[in-house]
mmCIF file of C-alpha atoms in Angstrom:
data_model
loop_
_atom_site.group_PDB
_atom_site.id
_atom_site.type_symbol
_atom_site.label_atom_id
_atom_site.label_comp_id
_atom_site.label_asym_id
_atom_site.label_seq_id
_atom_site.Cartn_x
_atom_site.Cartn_y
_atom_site.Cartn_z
ATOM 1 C CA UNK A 24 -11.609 -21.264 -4.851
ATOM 2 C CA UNK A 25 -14.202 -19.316 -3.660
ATOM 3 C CA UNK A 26 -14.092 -16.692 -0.742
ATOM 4 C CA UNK A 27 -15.926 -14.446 1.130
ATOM 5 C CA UNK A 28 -14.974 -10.932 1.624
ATOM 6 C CA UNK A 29 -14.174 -11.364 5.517
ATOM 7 C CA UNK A 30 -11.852 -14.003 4.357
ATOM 8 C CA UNK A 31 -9.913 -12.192 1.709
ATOM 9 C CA UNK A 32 -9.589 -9.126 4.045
ATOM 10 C CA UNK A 33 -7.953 -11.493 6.463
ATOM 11 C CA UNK A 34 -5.199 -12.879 3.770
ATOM 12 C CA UNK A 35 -4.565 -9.393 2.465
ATOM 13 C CA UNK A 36 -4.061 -8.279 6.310
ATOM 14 C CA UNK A 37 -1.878 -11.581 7.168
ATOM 15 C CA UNK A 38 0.129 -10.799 3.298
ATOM 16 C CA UNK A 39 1.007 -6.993 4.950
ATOM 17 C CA UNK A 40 1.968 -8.445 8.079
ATOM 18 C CA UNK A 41 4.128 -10.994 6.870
ATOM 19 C CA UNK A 42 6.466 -9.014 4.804
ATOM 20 C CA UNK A 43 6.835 -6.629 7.900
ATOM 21 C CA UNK A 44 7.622 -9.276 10.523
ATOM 22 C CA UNK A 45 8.102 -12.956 8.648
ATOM 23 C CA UNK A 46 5.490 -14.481 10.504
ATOM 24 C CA UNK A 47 2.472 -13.137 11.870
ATOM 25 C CA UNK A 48 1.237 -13.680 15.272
ATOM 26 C CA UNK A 49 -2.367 -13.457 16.594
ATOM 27 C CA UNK A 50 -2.763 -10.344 18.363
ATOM 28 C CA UNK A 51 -1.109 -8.593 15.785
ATOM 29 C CA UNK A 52 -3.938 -9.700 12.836
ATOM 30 C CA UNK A 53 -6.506 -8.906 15.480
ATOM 31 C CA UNK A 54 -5.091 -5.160 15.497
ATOM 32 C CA UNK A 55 -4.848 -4.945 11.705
ATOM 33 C CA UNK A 56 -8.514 -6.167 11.316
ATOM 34 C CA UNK A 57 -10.053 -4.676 14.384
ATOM 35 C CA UNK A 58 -11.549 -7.548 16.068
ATOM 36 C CA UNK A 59 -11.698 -9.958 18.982
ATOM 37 C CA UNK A 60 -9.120 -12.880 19.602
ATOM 38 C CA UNK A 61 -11.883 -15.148 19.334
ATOM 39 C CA UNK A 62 -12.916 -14.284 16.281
ATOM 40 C CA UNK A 63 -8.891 -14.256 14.397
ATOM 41 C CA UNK A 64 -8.576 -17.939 15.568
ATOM 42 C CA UNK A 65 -12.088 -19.498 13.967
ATOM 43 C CA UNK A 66 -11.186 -17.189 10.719
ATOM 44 C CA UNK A 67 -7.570 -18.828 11.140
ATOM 45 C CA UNK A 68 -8.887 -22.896 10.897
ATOM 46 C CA UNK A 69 -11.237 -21.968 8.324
ATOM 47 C CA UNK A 70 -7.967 -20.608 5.880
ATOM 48 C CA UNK A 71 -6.068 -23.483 7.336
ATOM 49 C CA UNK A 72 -8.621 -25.972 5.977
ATOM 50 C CA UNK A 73 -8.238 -24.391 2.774
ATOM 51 C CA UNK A 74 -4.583 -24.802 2.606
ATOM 52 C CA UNK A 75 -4.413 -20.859 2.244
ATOM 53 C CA UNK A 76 -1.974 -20.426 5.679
ATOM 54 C CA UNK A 77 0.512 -22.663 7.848
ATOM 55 C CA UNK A 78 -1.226 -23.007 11.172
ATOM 56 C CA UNK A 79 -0.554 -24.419 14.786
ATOM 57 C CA UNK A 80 -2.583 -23.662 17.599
ATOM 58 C CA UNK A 81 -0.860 -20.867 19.663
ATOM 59 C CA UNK A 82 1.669 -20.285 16.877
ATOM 60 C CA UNK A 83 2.637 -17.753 14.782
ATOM 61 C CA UNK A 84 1.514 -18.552 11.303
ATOM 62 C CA UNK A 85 2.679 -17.990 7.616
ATOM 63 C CA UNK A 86 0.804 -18.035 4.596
ATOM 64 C CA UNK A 87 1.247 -20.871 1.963
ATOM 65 C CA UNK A 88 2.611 -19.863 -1.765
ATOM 66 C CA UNK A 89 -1.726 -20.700 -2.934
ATOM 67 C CA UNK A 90 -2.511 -17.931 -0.268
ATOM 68 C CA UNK A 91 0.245 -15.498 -1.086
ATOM 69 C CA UNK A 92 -0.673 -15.881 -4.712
ATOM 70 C CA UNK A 93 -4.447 -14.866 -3.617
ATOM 71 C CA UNK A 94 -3.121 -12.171 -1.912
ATOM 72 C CA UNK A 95 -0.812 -10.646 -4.421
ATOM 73 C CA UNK A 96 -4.107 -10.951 -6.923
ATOM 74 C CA UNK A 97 -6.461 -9.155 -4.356
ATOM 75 C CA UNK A 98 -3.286 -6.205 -3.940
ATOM 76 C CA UNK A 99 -3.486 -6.335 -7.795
ATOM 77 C CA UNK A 100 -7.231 -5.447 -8.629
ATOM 78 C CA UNK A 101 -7.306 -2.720 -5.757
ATOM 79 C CA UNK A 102 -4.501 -1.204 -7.067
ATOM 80 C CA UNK A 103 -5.588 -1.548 -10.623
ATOM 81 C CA UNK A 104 -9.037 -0.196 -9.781
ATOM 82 C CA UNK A 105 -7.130 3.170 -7.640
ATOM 83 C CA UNK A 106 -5.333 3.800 -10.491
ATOM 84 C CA UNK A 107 -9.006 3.596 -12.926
ATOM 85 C CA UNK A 108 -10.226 6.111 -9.953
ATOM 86 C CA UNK A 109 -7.617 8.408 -10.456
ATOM 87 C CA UNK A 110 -6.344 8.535 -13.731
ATOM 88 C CA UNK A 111 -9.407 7.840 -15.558
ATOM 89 C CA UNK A 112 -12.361 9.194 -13.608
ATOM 90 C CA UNK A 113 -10.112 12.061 -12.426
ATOM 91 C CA UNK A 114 -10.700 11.636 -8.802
ATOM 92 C CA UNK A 115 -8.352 12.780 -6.213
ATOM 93 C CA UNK A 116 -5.925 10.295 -4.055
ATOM 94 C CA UNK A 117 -7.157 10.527 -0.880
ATOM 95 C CA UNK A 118 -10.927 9.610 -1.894
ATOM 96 C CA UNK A 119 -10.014 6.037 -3.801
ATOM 97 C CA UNK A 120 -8.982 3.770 -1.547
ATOM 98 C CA UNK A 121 -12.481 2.984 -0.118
ATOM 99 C CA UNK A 122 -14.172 2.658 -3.475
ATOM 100 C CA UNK A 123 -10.991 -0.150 -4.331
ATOM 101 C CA UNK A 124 -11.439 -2.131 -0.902
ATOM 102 C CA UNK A 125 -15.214 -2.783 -2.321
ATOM 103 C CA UNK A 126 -13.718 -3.642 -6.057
ATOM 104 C CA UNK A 127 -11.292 -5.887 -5.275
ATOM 105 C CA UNK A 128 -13.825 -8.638 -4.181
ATOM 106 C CA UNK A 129 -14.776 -8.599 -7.452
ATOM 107 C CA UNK A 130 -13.973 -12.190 -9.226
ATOM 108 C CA UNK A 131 -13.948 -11.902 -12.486
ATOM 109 C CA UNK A 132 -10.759 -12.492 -14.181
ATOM 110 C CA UNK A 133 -11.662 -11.110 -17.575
ATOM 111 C CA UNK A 134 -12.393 -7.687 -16.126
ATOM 112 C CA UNK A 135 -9.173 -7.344 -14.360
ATOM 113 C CA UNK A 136 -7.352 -8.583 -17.611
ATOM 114 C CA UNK A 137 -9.209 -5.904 -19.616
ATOM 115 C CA UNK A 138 -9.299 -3.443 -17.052
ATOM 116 C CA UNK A 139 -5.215 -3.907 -17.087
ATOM 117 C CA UNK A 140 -5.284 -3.598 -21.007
ATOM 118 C CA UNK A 141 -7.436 -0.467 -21.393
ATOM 119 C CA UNK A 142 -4.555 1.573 -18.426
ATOM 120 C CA UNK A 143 -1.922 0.029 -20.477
ATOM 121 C CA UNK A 144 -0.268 -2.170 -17.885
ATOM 122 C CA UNK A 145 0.564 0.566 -15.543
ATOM 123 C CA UNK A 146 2.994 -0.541 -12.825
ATOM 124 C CA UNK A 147 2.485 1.655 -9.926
ATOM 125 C CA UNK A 148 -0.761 3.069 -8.340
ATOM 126 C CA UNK A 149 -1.765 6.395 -7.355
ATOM 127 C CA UNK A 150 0.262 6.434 -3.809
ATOM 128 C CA UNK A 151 3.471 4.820 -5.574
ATOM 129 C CA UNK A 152 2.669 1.208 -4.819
ATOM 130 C CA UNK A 153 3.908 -1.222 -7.420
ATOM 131 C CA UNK A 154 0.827 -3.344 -9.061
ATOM 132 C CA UNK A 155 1.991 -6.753 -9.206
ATOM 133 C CA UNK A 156 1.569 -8.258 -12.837
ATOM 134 C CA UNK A 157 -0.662 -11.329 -13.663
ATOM 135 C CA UNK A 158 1.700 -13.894 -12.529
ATOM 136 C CA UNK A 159 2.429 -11.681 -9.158
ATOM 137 C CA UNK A 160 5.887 -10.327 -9.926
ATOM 138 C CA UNK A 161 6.170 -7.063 -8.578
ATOM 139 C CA UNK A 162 8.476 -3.889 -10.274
ATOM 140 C CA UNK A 163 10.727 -2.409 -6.953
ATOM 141 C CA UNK A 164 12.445 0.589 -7.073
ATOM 142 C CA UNK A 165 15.300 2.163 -4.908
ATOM 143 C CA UNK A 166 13.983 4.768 -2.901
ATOM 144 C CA UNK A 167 14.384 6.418 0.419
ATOM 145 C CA UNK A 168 12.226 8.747 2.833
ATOM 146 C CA UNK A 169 13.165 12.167 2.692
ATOM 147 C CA UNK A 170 14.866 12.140 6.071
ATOM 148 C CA UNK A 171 17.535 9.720 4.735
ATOM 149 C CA UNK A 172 17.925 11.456 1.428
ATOM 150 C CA UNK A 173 20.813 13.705 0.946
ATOM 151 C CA UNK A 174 20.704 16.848 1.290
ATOM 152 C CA UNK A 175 20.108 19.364 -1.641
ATOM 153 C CA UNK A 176 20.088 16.945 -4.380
ATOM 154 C CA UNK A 177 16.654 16.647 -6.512
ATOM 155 C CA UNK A 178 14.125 14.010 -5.684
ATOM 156 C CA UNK A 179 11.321 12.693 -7.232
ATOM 157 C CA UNK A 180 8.343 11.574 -4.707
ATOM 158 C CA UNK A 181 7.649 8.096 -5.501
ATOM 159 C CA UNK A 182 5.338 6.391 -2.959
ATOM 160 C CA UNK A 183 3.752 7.589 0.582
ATOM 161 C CA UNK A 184 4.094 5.261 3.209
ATOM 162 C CA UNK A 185 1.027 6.181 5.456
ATOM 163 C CA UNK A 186 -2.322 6.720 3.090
ATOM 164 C CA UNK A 187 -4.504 7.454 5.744
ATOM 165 C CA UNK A 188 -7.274 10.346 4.611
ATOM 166 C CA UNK A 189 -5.495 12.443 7.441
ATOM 167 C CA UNK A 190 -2.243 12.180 5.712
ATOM 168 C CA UNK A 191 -3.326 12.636 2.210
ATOM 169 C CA UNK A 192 -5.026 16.153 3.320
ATOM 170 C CA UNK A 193 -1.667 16.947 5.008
ATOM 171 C CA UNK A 194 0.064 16.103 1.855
ATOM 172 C CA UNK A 195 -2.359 18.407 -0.247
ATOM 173 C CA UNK A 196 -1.494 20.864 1.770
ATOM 174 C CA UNK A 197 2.001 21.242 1.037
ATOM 175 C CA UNK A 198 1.160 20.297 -2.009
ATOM 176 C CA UNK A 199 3.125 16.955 -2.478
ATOM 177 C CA UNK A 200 1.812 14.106 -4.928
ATOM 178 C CA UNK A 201 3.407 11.745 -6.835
ATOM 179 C CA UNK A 202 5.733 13.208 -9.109
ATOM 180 C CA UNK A 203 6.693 16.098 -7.043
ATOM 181 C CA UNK A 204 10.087 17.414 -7.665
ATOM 182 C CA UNK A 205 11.767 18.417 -4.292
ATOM 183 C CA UNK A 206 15.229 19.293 -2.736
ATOM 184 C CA UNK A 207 15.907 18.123 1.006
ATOM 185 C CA UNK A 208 17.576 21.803 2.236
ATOM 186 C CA UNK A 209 18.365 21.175 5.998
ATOM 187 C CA UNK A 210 17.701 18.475 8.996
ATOM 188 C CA UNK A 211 16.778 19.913 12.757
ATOM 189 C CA UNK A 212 18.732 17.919 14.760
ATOM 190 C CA UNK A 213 16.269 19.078 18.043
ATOM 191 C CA UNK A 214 13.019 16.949 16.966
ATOM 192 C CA UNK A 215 14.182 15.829 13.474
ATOM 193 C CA UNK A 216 12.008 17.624 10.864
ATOM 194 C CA UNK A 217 13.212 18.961 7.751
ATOM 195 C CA UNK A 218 12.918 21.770 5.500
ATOM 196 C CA UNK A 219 12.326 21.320 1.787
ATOM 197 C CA UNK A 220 11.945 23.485 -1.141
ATOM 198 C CA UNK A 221 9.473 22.231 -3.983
ATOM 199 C CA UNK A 222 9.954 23.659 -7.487
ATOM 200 C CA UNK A 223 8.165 27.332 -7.625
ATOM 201 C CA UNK A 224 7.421 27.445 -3.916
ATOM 202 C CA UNK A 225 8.842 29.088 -0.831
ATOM 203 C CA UNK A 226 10.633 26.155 1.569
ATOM 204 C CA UNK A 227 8.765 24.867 4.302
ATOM 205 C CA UNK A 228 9.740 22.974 7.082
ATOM 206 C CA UNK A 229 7.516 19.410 7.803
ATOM 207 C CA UNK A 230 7.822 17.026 10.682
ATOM 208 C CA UNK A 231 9.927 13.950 11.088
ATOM 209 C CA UNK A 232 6.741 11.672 11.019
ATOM 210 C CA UNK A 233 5.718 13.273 7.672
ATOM 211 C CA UNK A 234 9.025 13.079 6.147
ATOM 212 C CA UNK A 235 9.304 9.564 6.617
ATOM 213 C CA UNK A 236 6.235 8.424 5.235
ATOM 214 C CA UNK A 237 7.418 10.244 1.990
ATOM 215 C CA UNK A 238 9.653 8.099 -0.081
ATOM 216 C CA UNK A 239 11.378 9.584 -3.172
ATOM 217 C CA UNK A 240 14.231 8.398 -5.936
ATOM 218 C CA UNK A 241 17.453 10.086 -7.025
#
């Protein structure tokens, strides 16, 4: 089926919505996309003619299993491409994720399959985000943001909620990355941040909204 890049922005957006809040209403997708009302519904009848989402006027809507498995295929090539970025080109995880919004319009199957062979099938991006496979099965792990980790046991950092460029600087910073061994030492019970201690660094104390966008296993 071919589809233009508006369009496959729009099921990727819907896909992310849907697994937050089961269906997906209209003013919602019109946040996530950063246009007009107007515009959401005529983008909405053109993926309902395609049989891509369930649709009634006025209603929240769902996507159908063809348009979650389009959506789990455009998550898998920008994920596949981040991880290229970053593991093969050597750049850093806060400049990728623009570069992999452009690649993952690109339709061409026998790319993605070699560009999966040549990174040996790697299940997880840059940020932690599991790459779903060829047939869309995703790998989960058990994991929990640092605030609801317990205290002074060793963590692994294993995916960061919020990727915004903001939050990846704030991240280098205290020099946190995938990977990062840490130990949750106390919780402030006045606004809810946390101190931590990283291996071969002095503890530091980060906010509540930072320490829940970091999600780490035991």
């Amino acid at each position: 089926m071919k589809l233009s890049t508006s369009e496959e922005n729009y099921i990727k957006a819907i896909f992310k919505l849907q697994d937050l809040h089961n269906t997906v209403p209209a003013t919602l997708l019109a946040a996530e996309v950063k246009t007009k009302a107007a515009s959401v519904t005529d983008m909405l009848k053109k993926l309902y003619s395609k049989k891509i989402i369930h649709y009634k006027p006025y209603k929240n809507f769902t996507l159908t299993n063809a348009g979650k498995k389009i959506a789990l295929d455009i998550i898998r090539k920008h994920r596949l491409w981040e991880y290229f970025l970053v593991h093969k080109l050597g750049m850093n995880w806060d400049e990728v994720h623009p570069i992999a919004e452009e690649m993952e319009h690109v339709n061409n199957p026998l790319l993605i399959q070699k560009l999966d062979e040549y990174l040996e099938h790697p299940c997880f991006d840059p940020h932690g985000d599991p790459i779903p496979d060829k047939n869309g099965n995703i790998r989960m792990v058990e994991q929990s943001d640092i605030c609801s980790s317990p205290i002074k046991k060793t963590l692994t950092v294993s995916s960061i909620k919020d990727q915004s460029i903001t939050m990846m600087d704030l991240l280098k910073h205290y020099q946190i990355k995938i990977g990062t061994k840490l130990k949750l030492v106390r919780k402030f019970d006045f606004d809810g941040s946390v101190e931590i201690k990283i291996e071969k660094l002095a503890p530091t104390i980060i906010s509540n909204q930072v320490a829940k966008n970091i999600f780490c296993t035991q």
